[in-house]
PDB file of C-alpha atoms in Angstrom:
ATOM      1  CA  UNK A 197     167.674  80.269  95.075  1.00  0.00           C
ATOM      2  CA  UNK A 198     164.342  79.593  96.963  1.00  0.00           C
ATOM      3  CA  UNK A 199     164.850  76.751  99.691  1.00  0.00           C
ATOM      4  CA  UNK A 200     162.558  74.423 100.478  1.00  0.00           C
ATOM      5  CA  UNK A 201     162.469  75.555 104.532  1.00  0.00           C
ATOM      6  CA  UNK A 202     161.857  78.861 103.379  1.00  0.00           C
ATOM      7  CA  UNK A 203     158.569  78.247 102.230  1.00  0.00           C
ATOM      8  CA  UNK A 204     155.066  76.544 102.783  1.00  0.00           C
ATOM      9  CA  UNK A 205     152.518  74.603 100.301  1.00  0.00           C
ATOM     10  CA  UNK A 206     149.293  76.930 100.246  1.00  0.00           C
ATOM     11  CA  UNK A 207     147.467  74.924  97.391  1.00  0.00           C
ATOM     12  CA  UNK A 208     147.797  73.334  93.754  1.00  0.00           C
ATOM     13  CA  UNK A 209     146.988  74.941  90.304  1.00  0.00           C
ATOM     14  CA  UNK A 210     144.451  73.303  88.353  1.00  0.00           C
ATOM     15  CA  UNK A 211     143.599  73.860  84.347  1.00  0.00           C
ATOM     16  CA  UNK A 212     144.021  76.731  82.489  1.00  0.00           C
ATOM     17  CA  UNK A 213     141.036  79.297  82.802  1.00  0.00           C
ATOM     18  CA  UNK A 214     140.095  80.913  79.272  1.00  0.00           C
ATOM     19  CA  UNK A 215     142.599  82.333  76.618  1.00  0.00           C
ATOM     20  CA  UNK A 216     144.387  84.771  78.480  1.00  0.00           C
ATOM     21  CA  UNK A 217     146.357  83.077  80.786  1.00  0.00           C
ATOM     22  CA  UNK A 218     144.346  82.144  83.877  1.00  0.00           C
ATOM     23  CA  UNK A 219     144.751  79.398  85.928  1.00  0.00           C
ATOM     24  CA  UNK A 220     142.425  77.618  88.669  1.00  0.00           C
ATOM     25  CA  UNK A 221     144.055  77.744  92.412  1.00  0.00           C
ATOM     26  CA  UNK A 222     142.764  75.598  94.734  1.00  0.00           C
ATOM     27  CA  UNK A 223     143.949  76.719  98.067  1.00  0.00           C
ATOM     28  CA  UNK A 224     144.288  76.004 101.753  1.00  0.00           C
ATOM     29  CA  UNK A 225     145.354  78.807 102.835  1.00  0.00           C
ATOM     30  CA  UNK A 226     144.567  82.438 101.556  1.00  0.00           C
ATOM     31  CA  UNK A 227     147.488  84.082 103.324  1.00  0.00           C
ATOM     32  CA  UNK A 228     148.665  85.502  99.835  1.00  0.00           C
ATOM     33  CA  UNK A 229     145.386  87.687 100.084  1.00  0.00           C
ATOM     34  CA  UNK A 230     145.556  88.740 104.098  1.00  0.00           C
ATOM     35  CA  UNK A 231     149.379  89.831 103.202  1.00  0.00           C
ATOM     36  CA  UNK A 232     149.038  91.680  99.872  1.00  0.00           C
ATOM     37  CA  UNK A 233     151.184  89.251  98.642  1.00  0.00           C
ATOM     38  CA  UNK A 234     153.484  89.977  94.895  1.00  0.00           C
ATOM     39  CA  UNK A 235     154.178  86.750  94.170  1.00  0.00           C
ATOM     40  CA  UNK A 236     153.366  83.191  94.773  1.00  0.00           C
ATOM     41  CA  UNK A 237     156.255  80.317  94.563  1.00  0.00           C
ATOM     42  CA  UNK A 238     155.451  77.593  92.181  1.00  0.00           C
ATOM     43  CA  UNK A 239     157.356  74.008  92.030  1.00  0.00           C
ATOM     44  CA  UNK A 240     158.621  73.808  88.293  1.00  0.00           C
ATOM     45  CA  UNK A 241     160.223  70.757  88.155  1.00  0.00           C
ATOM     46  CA  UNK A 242     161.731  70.753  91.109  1.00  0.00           C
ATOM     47  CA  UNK A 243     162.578  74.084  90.950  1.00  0.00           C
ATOM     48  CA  UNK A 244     160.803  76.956  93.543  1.00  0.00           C
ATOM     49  CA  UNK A 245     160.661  79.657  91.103  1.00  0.00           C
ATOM     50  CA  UNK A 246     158.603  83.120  92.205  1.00  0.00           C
ATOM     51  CA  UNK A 247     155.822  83.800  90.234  1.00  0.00           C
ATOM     52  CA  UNK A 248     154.426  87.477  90.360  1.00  0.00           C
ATOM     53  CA  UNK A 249     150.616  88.363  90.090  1.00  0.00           C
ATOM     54  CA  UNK A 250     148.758  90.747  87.994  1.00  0.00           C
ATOM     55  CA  UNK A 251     145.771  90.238  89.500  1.00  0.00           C
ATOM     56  CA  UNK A 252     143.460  87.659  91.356  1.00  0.00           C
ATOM     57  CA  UNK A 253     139.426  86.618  92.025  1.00  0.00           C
ATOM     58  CA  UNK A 254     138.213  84.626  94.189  1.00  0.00           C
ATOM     59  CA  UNK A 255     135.496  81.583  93.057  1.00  0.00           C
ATOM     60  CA  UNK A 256     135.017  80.379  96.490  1.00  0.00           C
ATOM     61  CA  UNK A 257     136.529  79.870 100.293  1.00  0.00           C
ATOM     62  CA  UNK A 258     138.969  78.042  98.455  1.00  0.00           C
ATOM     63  CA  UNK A 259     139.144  78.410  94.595  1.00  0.00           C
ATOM     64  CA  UNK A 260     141.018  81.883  93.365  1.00  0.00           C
ATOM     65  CA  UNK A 261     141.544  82.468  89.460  1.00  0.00           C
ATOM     66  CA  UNK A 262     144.936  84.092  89.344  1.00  0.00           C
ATOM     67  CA  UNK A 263     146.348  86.080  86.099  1.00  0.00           C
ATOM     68  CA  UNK A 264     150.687  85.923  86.361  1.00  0.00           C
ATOM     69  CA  UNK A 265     152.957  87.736  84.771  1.00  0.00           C
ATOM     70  CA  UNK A 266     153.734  87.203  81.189  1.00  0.00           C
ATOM     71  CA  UNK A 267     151.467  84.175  81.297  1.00  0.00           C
ATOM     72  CA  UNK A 268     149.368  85.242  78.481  1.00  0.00           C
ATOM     73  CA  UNK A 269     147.699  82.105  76.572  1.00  0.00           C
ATOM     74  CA  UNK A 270     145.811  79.473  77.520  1.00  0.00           C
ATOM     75  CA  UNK A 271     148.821  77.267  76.589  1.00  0.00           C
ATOM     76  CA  UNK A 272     151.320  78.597  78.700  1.00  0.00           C
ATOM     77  CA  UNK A 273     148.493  79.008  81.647  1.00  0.00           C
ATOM     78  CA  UNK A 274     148.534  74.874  81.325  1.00  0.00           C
ATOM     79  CA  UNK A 275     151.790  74.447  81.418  1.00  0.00           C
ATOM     80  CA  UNK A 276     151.447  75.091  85.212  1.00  0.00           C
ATOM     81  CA  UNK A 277     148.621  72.706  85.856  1.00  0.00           C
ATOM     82  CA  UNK A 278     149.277  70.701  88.355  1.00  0.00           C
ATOM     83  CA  UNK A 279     151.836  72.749  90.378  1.00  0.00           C
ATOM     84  CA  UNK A 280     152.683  72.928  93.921  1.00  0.00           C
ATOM     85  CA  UNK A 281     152.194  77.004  94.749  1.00  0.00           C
ATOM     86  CA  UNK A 282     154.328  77.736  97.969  1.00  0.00           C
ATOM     87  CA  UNK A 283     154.286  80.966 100.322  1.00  0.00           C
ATOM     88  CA  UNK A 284     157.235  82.620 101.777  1.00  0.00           C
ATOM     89  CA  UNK A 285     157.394  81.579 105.716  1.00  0.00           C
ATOM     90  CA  UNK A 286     159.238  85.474 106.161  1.00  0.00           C
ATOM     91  CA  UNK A 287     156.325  86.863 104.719  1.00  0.00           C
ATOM     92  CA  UNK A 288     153.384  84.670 106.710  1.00  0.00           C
ATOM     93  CA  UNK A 289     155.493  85.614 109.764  1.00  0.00           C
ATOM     94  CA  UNK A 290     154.778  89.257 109.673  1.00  0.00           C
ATOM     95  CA  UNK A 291     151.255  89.154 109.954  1.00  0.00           C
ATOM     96  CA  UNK A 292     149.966  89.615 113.066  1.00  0.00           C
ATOM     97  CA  UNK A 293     147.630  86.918 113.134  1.00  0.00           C
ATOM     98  CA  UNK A 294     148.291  83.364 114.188  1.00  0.00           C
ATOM     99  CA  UNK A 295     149.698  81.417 111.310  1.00  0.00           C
ATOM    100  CA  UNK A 296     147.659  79.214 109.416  1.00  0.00           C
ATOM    101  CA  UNK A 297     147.370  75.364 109.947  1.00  0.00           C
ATOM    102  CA  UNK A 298     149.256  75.057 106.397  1.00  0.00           C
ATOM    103  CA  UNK A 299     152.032  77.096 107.982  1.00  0.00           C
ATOM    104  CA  UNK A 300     152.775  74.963 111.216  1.00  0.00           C
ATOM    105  CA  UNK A 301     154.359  72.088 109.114  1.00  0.00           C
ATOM    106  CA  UNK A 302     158.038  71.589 109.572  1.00  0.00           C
ATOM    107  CA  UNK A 303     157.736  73.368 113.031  1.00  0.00           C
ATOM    108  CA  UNK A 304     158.830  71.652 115.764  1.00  0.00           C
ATOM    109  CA  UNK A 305     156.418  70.042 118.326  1.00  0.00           C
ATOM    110  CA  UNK A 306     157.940  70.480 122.559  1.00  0.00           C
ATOM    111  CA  UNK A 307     156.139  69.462 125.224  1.00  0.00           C
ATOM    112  CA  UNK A 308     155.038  72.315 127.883  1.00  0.00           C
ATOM    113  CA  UNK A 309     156.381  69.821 130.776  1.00  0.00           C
ATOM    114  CA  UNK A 310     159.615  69.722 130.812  1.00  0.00           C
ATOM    115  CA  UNK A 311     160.314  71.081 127.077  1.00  0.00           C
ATOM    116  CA  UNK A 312     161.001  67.653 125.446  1.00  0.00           C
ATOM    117  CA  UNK A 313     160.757  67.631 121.667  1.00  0.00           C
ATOM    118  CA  UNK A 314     158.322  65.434 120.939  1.00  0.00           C
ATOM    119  CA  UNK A 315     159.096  65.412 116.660  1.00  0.00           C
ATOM    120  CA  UNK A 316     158.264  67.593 113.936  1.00  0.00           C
ATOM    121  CA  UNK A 317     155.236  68.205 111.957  1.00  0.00           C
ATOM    122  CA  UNK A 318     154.980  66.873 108.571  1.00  0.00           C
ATOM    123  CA  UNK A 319     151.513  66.716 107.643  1.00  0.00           C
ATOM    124  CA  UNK A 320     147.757  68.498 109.012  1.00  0.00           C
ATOM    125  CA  UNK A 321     145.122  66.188 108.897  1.00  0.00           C
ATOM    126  CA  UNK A 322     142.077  68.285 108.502  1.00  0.00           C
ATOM    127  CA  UNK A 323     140.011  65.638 106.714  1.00  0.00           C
ATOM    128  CA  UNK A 324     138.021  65.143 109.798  1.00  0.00           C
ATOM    129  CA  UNK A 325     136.010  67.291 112.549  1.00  0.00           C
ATOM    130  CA  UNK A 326     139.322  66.411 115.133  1.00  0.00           C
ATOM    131  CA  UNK A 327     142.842  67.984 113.431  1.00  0.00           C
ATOM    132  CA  UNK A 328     145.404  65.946 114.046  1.00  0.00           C
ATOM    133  CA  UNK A 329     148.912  67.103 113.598  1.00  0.00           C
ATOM    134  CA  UNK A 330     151.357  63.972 111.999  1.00  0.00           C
ATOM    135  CA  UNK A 331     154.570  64.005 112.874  1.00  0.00           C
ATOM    136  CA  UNK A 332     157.580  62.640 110.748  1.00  0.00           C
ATOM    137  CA  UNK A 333     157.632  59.556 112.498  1.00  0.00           C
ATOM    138  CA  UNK A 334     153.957  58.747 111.886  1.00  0.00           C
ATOM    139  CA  UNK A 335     152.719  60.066 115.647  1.00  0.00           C
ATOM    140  CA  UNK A 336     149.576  61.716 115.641  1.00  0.00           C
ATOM    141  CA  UNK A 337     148.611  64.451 117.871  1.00  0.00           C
ATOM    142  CA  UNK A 338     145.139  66.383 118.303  1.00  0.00           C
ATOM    143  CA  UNK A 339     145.730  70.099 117.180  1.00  0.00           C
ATOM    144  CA  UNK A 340     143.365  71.202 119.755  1.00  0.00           C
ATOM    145  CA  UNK A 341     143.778  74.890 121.141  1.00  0.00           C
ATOM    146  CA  UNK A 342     143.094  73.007 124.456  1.00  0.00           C
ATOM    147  CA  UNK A 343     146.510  71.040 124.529  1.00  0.00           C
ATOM    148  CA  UNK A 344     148.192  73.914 122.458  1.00  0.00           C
ATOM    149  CA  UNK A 345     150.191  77.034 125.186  1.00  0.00           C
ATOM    150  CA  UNK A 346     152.379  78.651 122.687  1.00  0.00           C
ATOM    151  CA  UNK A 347     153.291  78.844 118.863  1.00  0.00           C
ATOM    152  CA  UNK A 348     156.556  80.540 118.517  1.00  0.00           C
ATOM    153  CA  UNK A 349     157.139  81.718 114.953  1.00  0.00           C
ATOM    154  CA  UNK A 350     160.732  82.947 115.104  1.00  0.00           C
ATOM    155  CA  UNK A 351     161.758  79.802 116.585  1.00  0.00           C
ATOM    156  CA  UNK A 352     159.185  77.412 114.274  1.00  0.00           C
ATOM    157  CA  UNK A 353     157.806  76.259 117.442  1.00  0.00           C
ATOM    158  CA  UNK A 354     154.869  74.576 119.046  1.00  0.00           C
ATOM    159  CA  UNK A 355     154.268  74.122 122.898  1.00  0.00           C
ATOM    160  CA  UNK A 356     151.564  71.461 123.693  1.00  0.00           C
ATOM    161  CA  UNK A 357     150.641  70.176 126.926  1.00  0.00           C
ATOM    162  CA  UNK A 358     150.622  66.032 126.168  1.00  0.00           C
ATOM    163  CA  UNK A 359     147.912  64.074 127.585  1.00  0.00           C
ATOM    164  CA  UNK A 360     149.614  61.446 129.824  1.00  0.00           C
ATOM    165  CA  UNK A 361     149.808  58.274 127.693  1.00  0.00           C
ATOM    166  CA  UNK A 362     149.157  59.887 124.407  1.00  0.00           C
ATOM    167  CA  UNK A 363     152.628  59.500 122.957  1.00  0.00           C
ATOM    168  CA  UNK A 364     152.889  55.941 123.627  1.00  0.00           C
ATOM    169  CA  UNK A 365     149.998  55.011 121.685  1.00  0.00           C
TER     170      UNK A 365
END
C-alpha cells in the first residue's frame, strides 16, 4: 500500500480528452517527464493507487494529455476527473537536480543558526512574484534562494538562514 509520506501532489486531472481514454493533466510539476517516469499515483477515493502510462503530450508548460493503461473510453477516462495525481518522493529523489517546489512540502524547515526546527512545510504559495513557504502552523516564510543554505533530500530537510524578527511576526 502507497503511503501518503511516500508521495507528493504534482497536479489534478481534468475531463476526459476524446474517445479513447485521454485525460487533461494540469500540472505543477513535470518531474514524471525529467524522470522517465511508469506510472503516476492517483487518489481514488482515498485510495493512492499507481496508475501506469502508455503514453503522454504535452499542451503547454503545464497541461499534458496522458493515455493510462486499460483506460480505453471516454467514460472510464472521466471517471478520474478530478483526481489528485501524486509522484513517488524515492523516485524525485534520484534525480540529480534540485527538487521541485511541489516536492519540498512535508520537509522540515531548521534554522542555519543554531539548527532549531522552525515547523514543517505544508503548503507553496506561488500565487505571487515572492514564494512563500506555509508552514503547518500558519507561519509564512519567503522561499528565497537568498535565506535558503541547504536542502537535504535524504533527511526531508531545509536549512534557512531566518531574518531576525521574522518568526515572530
Amino acid at each position: 500500500m502507497i503511503r501518503q509520506e511516500e508521495v507528493y501532489k504534482i497536479g489534478r486531472l481534468g475531463k476526459a480528452h476524446g474517445v479513447k481514454g485521454e485525460v487533461t493533466f494540469q500540472f505543477d510539476d513535470d518531474v514524471f517527464d525529467r524522470t522517465d517516469a511508469e506510472y503516476l499515483i492517483l487518489d481514488i477515493d482515498g485510495i493512492l493507487v499507481p496508475f501506469f502510462m502508455e503514453e503522454y503530450r504535452f499542451r503547454s508548460d503545464s497541461l499534458a494529455l496522458v493515455k493510462f493503461c486499460d483506460v480505453d473510453t471516454q467514460e472510464r477516462a472521466s471517471e478520474l476527473t478530478g483526481s489528485n495525481v501524486y509522484f513517488p518522493r524515492a523516485l524525485a529523489e534520484n534525480e540529480e537536480e534540485m527538487p521541485s517546489l511541489a516536492a519540498l512540502v512535508g520537509f522540515d524547515l531548521v534554522e542555519a543558526k543554531g539548527n532549531a526546527r522552525i515547523g514543517t512545510i505544508a503548503m507553496i504559495d506561488d500565487t505571487t512574484a515572492n514564494i512563500l513557504f506555509e508552514l503547518e502552523d500558519g507561519r509564512l516564510i519567503p522561499a528565497t534562494d537568498d535565506l535558503i543554505t541547504d536542502i537535504n533530500t535524504k533527511k526531508r530537510t531545509i536549512t534557512m538562514e531566518i531574518p531576525e524578527g521574522l518568526l515572530e511576526l
